[in-house]
mmCIF file of C-alpha atoms and ligand atoms in Angstrom:
data_model
loop_
_atom_site.group_PDB
_atom_site.id
_atom_site.type_symbol
_atom_site.label_atom_id
_atom_site.label_comp_id
_atom_site.label_asym_id
_atom_site.label_seq_id
_atom_site.Cartn_x
_atom_site.Cartn_y
_atom_site.Cartn_z
ATOM 1 C CA MET A 145 0.000 0.000 0.000
ATOM 2 C CA PRO A 146 1.472 3.389 -0.937
ATOM 3 C CA ASN A 147 2.466 5.623 1.937
ATOM 4 C CA ASP A 148 0.005 8.383 1.214
ATOM 5 C CA LEU A 149 -2.867 5.918 1.290
ATOM 6 C CA LYS A 150 -1.715 4.616 4.670
ATOM 7 C CA LEU A 151 -1.574 8.164 5.938
ATOM 8 C CA SER A 152 -4.990 8.982 4.590
ATOM 9 C CA ARG A 153 -6.394 5.821 6.074
ATOM 10 C CA ARG A 154 -4.954 6.701 9.414
ATOM 11 C CA ASN A 155 -6.395 10.154 9.074
ATOM 12 C CA LEU A 156 -9.736 8.592 8.189
ATOM 13 C CA LEU A 157 -9.708 6.299 11.216
ATOM 14 C CA VAL A 158 -8.554 8.959 13.622
ATOM 15 C CA ARG A 159 -11.118 11.470 12.480
ATOM 16 C CA GLY A 160 -13.621 8.671 12.123
ATOM 17 C CA GLY A 161 -15.834 10.776 9.926
ATOM 18 C CA ALA A 162 -17.121 10.793 6.437
ATOM 19 C CA ALA A 163 -15.145 13.939 5.645
ATOM 20 C CA GLY A 164 -11.912 12.023 6.146
ATOM 21 C CA ALA A 165 -13.114 9.422 3.699
ATOM 22 C CA ALA A 166 -13.871 12.128 1.176
ATOM 23 C CA VAL A 167 -10.294 13.317 1.396
ATOM 24 C CA LEU A 168 -9.114 9.763 0.873
ATOM 25 C CA LEU A 169 -11.445 9.118 -2.033
ATOM 26 C CA GLY A 170 -11.463 12.493 -3.666
ATOM 27 C CA GLY A 171 -7.933 13.531 -2.922
ATOM 28 C CA CYS A 172 -6.098 10.724 -4.636
ATOM 29 C CA ASP A 173 -6.614 10.812 -8.367
ATOM 30 C CA GLN A 174 -4.459 7.839 -9.105
ATOM 31 C CA LEU A 175 -6.511 5.675 -6.790
ATOM 32 C CA SER A 176 -9.896 6.729 -8.011
ATOM 33 C CA GLN A 177 -8.824 6.276 -11.607
ATOM 34 C CA SER A 178 -7.034 2.952 -11.312
ATOM 35 C CA ARG A 179 -9.360 1.102 -8.969
ATOM 36 C CA SER A 180 -13.038 1.084 -8.308
ATOM 37 C CA VAL A 181 -14.321 2.959 -5.311
ATOM 38 C CA ARG A 182 -15.579 -0.339 -3.924
ATOM 39 C CA ASN A 183 -12.079 -1.824 -3.893
ATOM 40 C CA VAL A 184 -10.732 1.166 -2.040
ATOM 41 C CA LEU A 185 -13.511 1.016 0.499
ATOM 42 C CA ASP A 186 -13.139 -2.746 0.921
ATOM 43 C CA SER A 187 -9.517 -2.162 1.816
ATOM 44 C CA ALA A 188 -10.418 0.312 4.560
ATOM 45 C CA GLU A 189 -10.963 -2.144 7.384
ATOM 46 C CA GLY A 190 -11.942 0.635 9.760
ATOM 47 C CA LEU A 191 -15.154 1.369 7.888
ATOM 48 C CA THR A 192 -18.288 -0.489 8.817
ATOM 49 C CA GLN A 193 -20.541 -1.924 6.115
ATOM 50 C CA ALA A 194 -23.054 0.815 6.831
ATOM 51 C CA ALA A 195 -20.449 3.561 6.405
ATOM 52 C CA GLN A 196 -19.268 1.947 3.171
ATOM 53 C CA ARG A 197 -22.809 1.847 1.805
ATOM 54 C CA LEU A 198 -23.395 5.457 2.783
ATOM 55 C CA LEU A 199 -20.221 6.640 1.082
ATOM 56 C CA LEU A 200 -20.947 4.655 -2.070
ATOM 57 C CA SER A 201 -24.450 6.062 -2.327
ATOM 58 C CA ARG A 202 -23.269 9.633 -1.737
ATOM 59 C CA ARG A 203 -20.795 9.207 -4.590
ATOM 60 C CA ALA A 204 -23.441 7.969 -7.028
ATOM 61 C CA LEU A 205 -24.184 10.319 -9.909
ATOM 62 C CA ALA A 206 -27.402 12.261 -10.249
ATOM 63 C CA ARG A 207 -29.331 11.314 -13.366
ATOM 64 C CA GLU A 208 -28.266 13.138 -16.519
ATOM 65 C CA TYR A 209 -30.603 13.856 -19.429
ATOM 66 C CA PRO A 210 -30.324 14.301 -23.215
ATOM 67 C CA GLU A 211 -30.534 17.772 -24.813
ATOM 68 C CA SER A 212 -34.071 16.937 -25.914
ATOM 69 C CA ALA A 213 -35.163 16.952 -22.272
ATOM 70 C CA LEU A 214 -34.094 20.574 -21.604
ATOM 71 C CA SER A 215 -36.911 22.678 -20.155
ATOM 72 C CA ALA A 216 -38.142 25.362 -22.532
ATOM 73 C CA HIS A 217 -38.409 27.655 -19.528
ATOM 74 C CA PHE A 218 -36.253 27.304 -16.432
ATOM 75 C CA ARG A 219 -37.843 29.280 -13.631
ATOM 76 C CA ALA A 220 -35.632 31.643 -11.627
ATOM 77 C CA ASN A 221 -36.309 31.549 -7.911
ATOM 78 C CA GLY A 222 -35.364 33.331 -4.716
ATOM 79 C CA SER A 223 -33.194 36.343 -5.512
ATOM 80 C CA ILE A 224 -33.296 37.146 -9.200
ATOM 81 C CA THR A 225 -30.908 40.065 -9.001
ATOM 82 C CA VAL A 226 -28.539 41.662 -6.501
ATOM 83 C CA ASN A 227 -29.313 45.029 -5.001
ATOM 84 C CA ASP A 228 -25.762 46.184 -4.554
ATOM 85 C CA PRO A 229 -23.998 48.957 -6.499
ATOM 86 C CA THR A 230 -20.728 47.013 -6.721
ATOM 87 C CA TYR A 231 -22.552 44.036 -8.217
ATOM 88 C CA GLN A 232 -24.532 46.254 -10.599
ATOM 89 C CA ALA A 233 -21.269 47.804 -11.808
ATOM 90 C CA GLN A 234 -19.809 44.351 -12.339
ATOM 91 C CA VAL A 235 -22.812 43.370 -14.475
ATOM 92 C CA GLU A 236 -22.157 46.459 -16.651
ATOM 93 C CA THR A 237 -18.562 45.395 -17.351
ATOM 94 C CA GLY A 238 -19.367 41.723 -17.940
ATOM 95 C CA PHE A 239 -17.770 40.849 -14.580
ATOM 96 C CA ALA A 240 -14.314 41.800 -15.911
ATOM 97 C CA ASP A 241 -13.129 42.898 -12.440
ATOM 98 C CA TRP A 242 -15.060 40.263 -10.539
ATOM 99 C CA ARG A 243 -12.985 37.730 -8.573
ATOM 100 C CA LEU A 244 -13.956 34.594 -6.704
ATOM 101 C CA LYS A 245 -12.203 34.704 -3.361
ATOM 102 C CA ILE A 246 -11.091 31.347 -1.905
ATOM 103 C CA ASP A 247 -9.946 31.447 1.706
ATOM 104 C CA GLY A 248 -10.331 29.938 5.169
ATOM 105 C CA LEU A 249 -8.616 26.596 5.856
ATOM 106 C CA VAL A 250 -6.747 26.385 2.561
ATOM 107 C CA ALA A 251 -3.002 26.207 2.035
ATOM 108 C CA ARG A 252 -3.013 28.796 -0.767
ATOM 109 C CA PRO A 253 -5.767 31.435 -0.441
ATOM 110 C CA THR A 254 -6.477 32.769 -3.892
ATOM 111 C CA GLU A 255 -8.629 34.960 -6.106
ATOM 112 C CA LEU A 256 -9.781 33.783 -9.507
ATOM 113 C CA SER A 257 -11.202 35.765 -12.410
ATOM 114 C CA LEU A 258 -13.908 34.309 -14.619
ATOM 115 C CA ALA A 259 -11.318 33.776 -17.365
ATOM 116 C CA GLU A 260 -9.163 31.815 -14.924
ATOM 117 C CA LEU A 261 -12.143 29.755 -13.765
ATOM 118 C CA ARG A 262 -12.941 28.947 -17.394
ATOM 119 C CA ARG A 263 -9.466 27.473 -17.862
ATOM 120 C CA LEU A 264 -9.852 24.975 -14.983
ATOM 121 C CA PRO A 265 -10.925 21.330 -15.431
ATOM 122 C CA ALA A 266 -14.596 21.595 -16.372
ATOM 123 C CA ARG A 267 -17.713 19.490 -16.624
ATOM 124 C CA THR A 268 -21.000 19.887 -18.488
ATOM 125 C CA GLN A 269 -24.142 18.145 -17.267
ATOM 126 C CA ILE A 270 -27.859 18.179 -18.004
ATOM 127 C CA THR A 271 -29.714 17.606 -14.766
ATOM 128 C CA ARG A 272 -33.046 18.178 -13.093
ATOM 129 C CA HIS A 273 -33.263 20.931 -10.514
ATOM 130 C CA ASP A 274 -35.818 20.258 -7.773
ATOM 131 C CA CYS A 275 -37.018 23.119 -5.629
ATOM 132 C CA VAL A 276 -38.470 22.390 -2.221
ATOM 133 C CA GLU A 277 -41.419 24.589 -3.221
ATOM 134 C CA GLY A 278 -42.546 21.858 -5.608
ATOM 135 C CA TRP A 279 -41.291 22.716 -9.088
ATOM 136 C CA SER A 280 -38.554 21.169 -11.229
ATOM 137 C CA ALA A 281 -36.688 22.137 -14.375
ATOM 138 C CA ILE A 282 -34.033 20.502 -16.528
ATOM 139 C CA GLY A 283 -31.014 22.630 -17.424
ATOM 140 C CA LYS A 284 -27.534 22.288 -18.846
ATOM 141 C CA TRP A 285 -24.685 23.484 -16.652
ATOM 142 C CA THR A 286 -20.999 23.977 -17.376
ATOM 143 C CA GLY A 287 -18.481 24.902 -14.748
ATOM 144 C CA ALA A 288 -15.201 24.305 -12.970
ATOM 145 C CA ARG A 289 -15.109 20.996 -11.095
ATOM 146 C CA LEU A 290 -14.792 21.753 -7.417
ATOM 147 C CA GLY A 291 -12.615 18.705 -6.587
ATOM 148 C CA PRO A 292 -9.617 19.619 -8.768
ATOM 149 C CA LEU A 293 -9.949 23.279 -7.747
ATOM 150 C CA LEU A 294 -9.756 22.309 -4.070
ATOM 151 C CA GLN A 295 -6.761 20.114 -4.752
ATOM 152 C CA SER A 296 -4.977 23.035 -6.352
ATOM 153 C CA VAL A 297 -5.596 25.429 -3.453
ATOM 154 C CA GLY A 298 -4.896 22.650 -0.928
ATOM 155 C CA LEU A 299 -7.350 21.992 1.895
ATOM 156 C CA LYS A 300 -5.858 22.049 5.371
ATOM 157 C CA PRO A 301 -6.461 18.828 7.359
ATOM 158 C CA GLU A 302 -8.949 20.542 9.693
ATOM 159 C CA ALA A 303 -11.223 21.593 6.803
ATOM 160 C CA ARG A 304 -14.576 19.795 6.908
ATOM 161 C CA TYR A 305 -16.996 22.089 5.063
ATOM 162 C CA LEU A 306 -17.072 24.657 2.285
ATOM 163 C CA VAL A 307 -19.123 27.769 2.799
ATOM 164 C CA PHE A 308 -20.399 29.755 -0.188
ATOM 165 C CA HIS A 309 -20.900 33.441 0.502
ATOM 166 C CA CYS A 310 -23.306 35.124 -1.911
ATOM 167 C CA ALA A 311 -23.835 38.731 -2.974
ATOM 168 C CA ASP A 312 -27.614 38.903 -2.498
ATOM 169 C CA THR A 313 -29.620 39.792 0.550
ATOM 170 C CA LEU A 314 -32.954 38.206 1.497
ATOM 171 C CA GLU A 315 -34.924 39.311 4.555
ATOM 172 C CA GLY A 316 -31.955 41.557 5.416
ATOM 173 C CA ASP A 317 -29.427 38.678 5.506
ATOM 174 C CA LEU A 318 -26.794 37.729 2.944
ATOM 175 C CA TYR A 319 -27.546 34.356 1.349
ATOM 176 C CA TYR A 320 -25.026 31.626 2.132
ATOM 177 C CA GLU A 321 -24.777 27.872 1.863
ATOM 178 C CA SER A 322 -22.424 25.047 2.817
ATOM 179 C CA ILE A 323 -21.554 21.507 1.758
ATOM 180 C CA ASP A 324 -19.299 18.798 3.173
ATOM 181 C CA LEU A 325 -16.225 17.348 1.494
ATOM 182 C CA ILE A 326 -18.058 14.326 0.110
ATOM 183 C CA ASP A 327 -20.244 16.618 -1.972
ATOM 184 C CA ALA A 328 -17.317 18.951 -2.685
ATOM 185 C CA PHE A 329 -15.378 16.119 -4.326
ATOM 186 C CA HIS A 330 -18.430 14.618 -6.051
ATOM 187 C CA GLU A 331 -17.861 14.354 -9.781
ATOM 188 C CA GLN A 332 -20.892 16.500 -10.652
ATOM 189 C CA THR A 333 -20.201 19.287 -8.165
ATOM 190 C CA ILE A 334 -19.229 22.350 -10.180
ATOM 191 C CA LEU A 335 -19.000 26.113 -9.938
ATOM 192 C CA ALA A 336 -21.153 26.844 -12.960
ATOM 193 C CA TYR A 337 -20.478 29.826 -15.221
ATOM 194 C CA ASP A 338 -22.604 28.670 -18.189
ATOM 195 C CA MET A 339 -26.262 27.684 -18.332
ATOM 196 C CA ASN A 340 -27.650 26.148 -21.522
ATOM 197 C CA ASP A 341 -24.374 26.996 -23.350
ATOM 198 C CA LYS A 342 -24.509 30.717 -22.505
ATOM 199 C CA PRO A 343 -22.936 32.743 -19.703
ATOM 200 C CA LEU A 344 -25.041 32.341 -16.564
ATOM 201 C CA PRO A 345 -27.773 35.028 -16.683
ATOM 202 C CA VAL A 346 -28.278 37.368 -13.714
ATOM 203 C CA PRO A 347 -31.588 35.791 -12.561
ATOM 204 C CA HIS A 348 -29.836 32.400 -12.306
ATOM 205 C CA GLY A 349 -26.850 33.664 -10.315
ATOM 206 C CA ALA A 350 -24.325 35.401 -12.592
ATOM 207 C CA PRO A 351 -21.433 35.153 -12.766
ATOM 208 C CA LEU A 352 -21.038 31.944 -10.743
ATOM 209 C CA ARG A 353 -23.290 29.500 -8.929
ATOM 210 C CA LEU A 354 -22.862 26.183 -7.220
ATOM 211 C CA ARG A 355 -24.339 22.997 -8.697
ATOM 212 C CA VAL A 356 -24.500 20.168 -6.197
ATOM 213 C CA GLU A 357 -26.724 17.828 -8.117
ATOM 214 C CA ARG A 358 -27.684 15.311 -5.440
ATOM 215 C CA GLN A 359 -29.411 17.949 -3.356
ATOM 216 C CA LEU A 360 -32.393 20.305 -3.491
ATOM 217 C CA GLY A 361 -32.371 23.706 -5.150
ATOM 218 C CA TYR A 362 -31.732 25.845 -2.100
ATOM 219 C CA LYS A 363 -28.249 24.283 -1.732
ATOM 220 C CA MET A 364 -27.259 25.625 -5.186
ATOM 221 C CA ALA A 365 -25.930 29.009 -4.092
ATOM 222 C CA LYS A 366 -26.197 31.736 -6.756
ATOM 223 C CA TYR A 367 -24.076 34.929 -6.954
ATOM 224 C CA VAL A 368 -21.141 33.174 -5.253
ATOM 225 C CA MET A 369 -18.470 35.720 -4.313
ATOM 226 C CA ARG A 370 -16.386 33.815 -1.842
ATOM 227 C CA MET A 371 -15.715 30.200 -0.935
ATOM 228 C CA GLU A 372 -14.420 29.564 2.564
ATOM 229 C CA ALA A 373 -13.134 26.255 3.976
ATOM 230 C CA VAL A 374 -14.069 25.786 7.638
ATOM 231 C CA ALA A 375 -13.794 23.151 10.376
ATOM 232 C CA SER A 376 -17.266 23.750 11.778
ATOM 233 C CA LEU A 377 -20.467 25.557 10.859
ATOM 234 C CA ALA A 378 -21.532 26.196 14.438
ATOM 235 C CA ALA A 379 -19.972 29.637 14.815
ATOM 236 C CA MET A 380 -21.163 30.978 11.485
ATOM 237 C CA ARG A 381 -24.261 33.153 11.180
ATOM 238 C CA GLY A 382 -27.255 31.193 12.553
ATOM 239 C CA GLY A 383 -25.054 28.134 13.084
ATOM 240 C CA ARG A 384 -27.011 25.759 10.805
ATOM 241 C CA GLY A 385 -24.944 26.138 7.647
ATOM 242 C CA GLY A 386 -27.172 28.129 5.328
ATOM 243 C CA PHE A 387 -29.691 30.906 4.864
ATOM 244 C CA TRP A 388 -32.651 28.501 4.697
ATOM 245 C CA GLU A 389 -31.124 26.080 7.193
ATOM 246 C CA ASP A 390 -31.010 28.917 9.740
ATOM 247 C CA ARG A 391 -34.765 29.195 9.113
ATOM 248 C CA GLY A 392 -35.427 25.493 9.716
ATOM 249 C CA TYR A 393 -34.671 23.673 6.447
ATOM 250 C CA ALA A 394 -32.527 20.522 6.520
ATOM 251 C CA TRP A 395 -28.793 21.036 6.035
ATOM 252 C CA TYR A 396 -28.502 17.839 4.008
ATOM 253 C CA ALA A 397 -31.215 18.105 1.378
ATOM 254 C CA GLY A 398 -30.605 14.876 -0.523
ATOM 255 C CA ILE A 399 -32.864 13.856 -3.407
HETATM 256 N N1 MTE B 1245 -27.713 33.426 -3.617
HETATM 257 C C1 MTE B 1245 -28.866 32.748 -3.705
HETATM 258 N N2 MTE B 1245 -28.812 31.464 -4.078
HETATM 259 C C2 MTE B 1245 -29.951 30.755 -4.198
HETATM 260 C C3 MTE B 1245 -31.225 31.307 -3.879
HETATM 261 C C4 MTE B 1245 -31.233 32.668 -3.488
HETATM 262 O O1 MTE B 1245 -32.306 33.260 -3.216
HETATM 263 N N3 MTE B 1245 -30.042 33.352 -3.416
HETATM 264 N N4 MTE B 1245 -32.362 30.535 -3.974
HETATM 265 C C5 MTE B 1245 -32.193 29.082 -3.958
HETATM 266 C C6 MTE B 1245 -33.372 28.325 -4.360
HETATM 267 S S1 MTE B 1245 -34.576 28.071 -3.220
HETATM 268 C C7 MTE B 1245 -33.457 27.718 -5.580
HETATM 269 S S2 MTE B 1245 -34.739 26.711 -6.004
HETATM 270 C C8 MTE B 1245 -32.436 27.988 -6.607
HETATM 271 C C9 MTE B 1245 -33.102 28.645 -7.796
HETATM 272 O O2 MTE B 1245 -32.182 28.683 -8.853
HETATM 273 P P1 MTE B 1245 -32.671 29.334 -10.207
HETATM 274 O O3 MTE B 1245 -33.014 30.764 -9.936
HETATM 275 O O4 MTE B 1245 -31.548 29.156 -11.177
HETATM 276 O O5 MTE B 1245 -33.899 28.567 -10.620
HETATM 277 O O6 MTE B 1245 -31.385 28.821 -6.175
HETATM 278 C C10 MTE B 1245 -31.021 28.666 -4.832
HETATM 279 N N5 MTE B 1245 -29.866 29.466 -4.597
HETATM 280 MO MO1 MO B 1246 -35.809 26.333 -4.047
#
């Protein structure tokens, strides 16, 4: 067994949590490419059958659809614009000066322009968006894969969650959301800059929104300005990990 796998396994057992497993599974390209996830999990004696099943199911892909299934109209929901002069000015210039800030528990805090984001490893997917309010729509999303991006900025070992800070305000509070590392390293988790082959329109979260396809719509933060890696969500805002979570919605909104 290679040394780094041993280390990761130790890390996994010590931390005992699913986030450790995500680092193991998502953080080692060679492994995930050369062997099936099941083999890797079978070799981790410290994981119970139940934990293995949970991890395997959380790594499963959301259903993807053909172009013919695209919704003629994709509803925009929640904030459909941002009432902030800085944002309005950025819209005017096509987000030329806009930067995504990446900070918190990362080895190399960084700021990325849209052009830089567009050069990162990308993925395109046609998926169904399900809103908790009872509507769905099928859209095509293209964006930077979060896993490789996180590998390039380097997560510190204490990092367990990613928080997405948005530009818009609802009920007087800035929108925010968070996901764990299993979802962060999921193959379909992207920071989307294109919708239906065009730059993301303002009502859908320009210039950048999260797509985390195994969860409900409210997890898919629009108008993302900053991504912060944290060890815990307890001290942040209402302490429940998101704008709607602080108002009683489930933090894990799996579908
Ligand atoms: N920043 C921000 N992100 C957000 C929201 C919001 O109001 N503000 N609404 C959420 C909800 S409830 C849904 S269903 C989707 C709607 O995405 P859409 O406008 O592209 O349909 O965005 C989610 N992300
Ligand atoms: Mo929603």
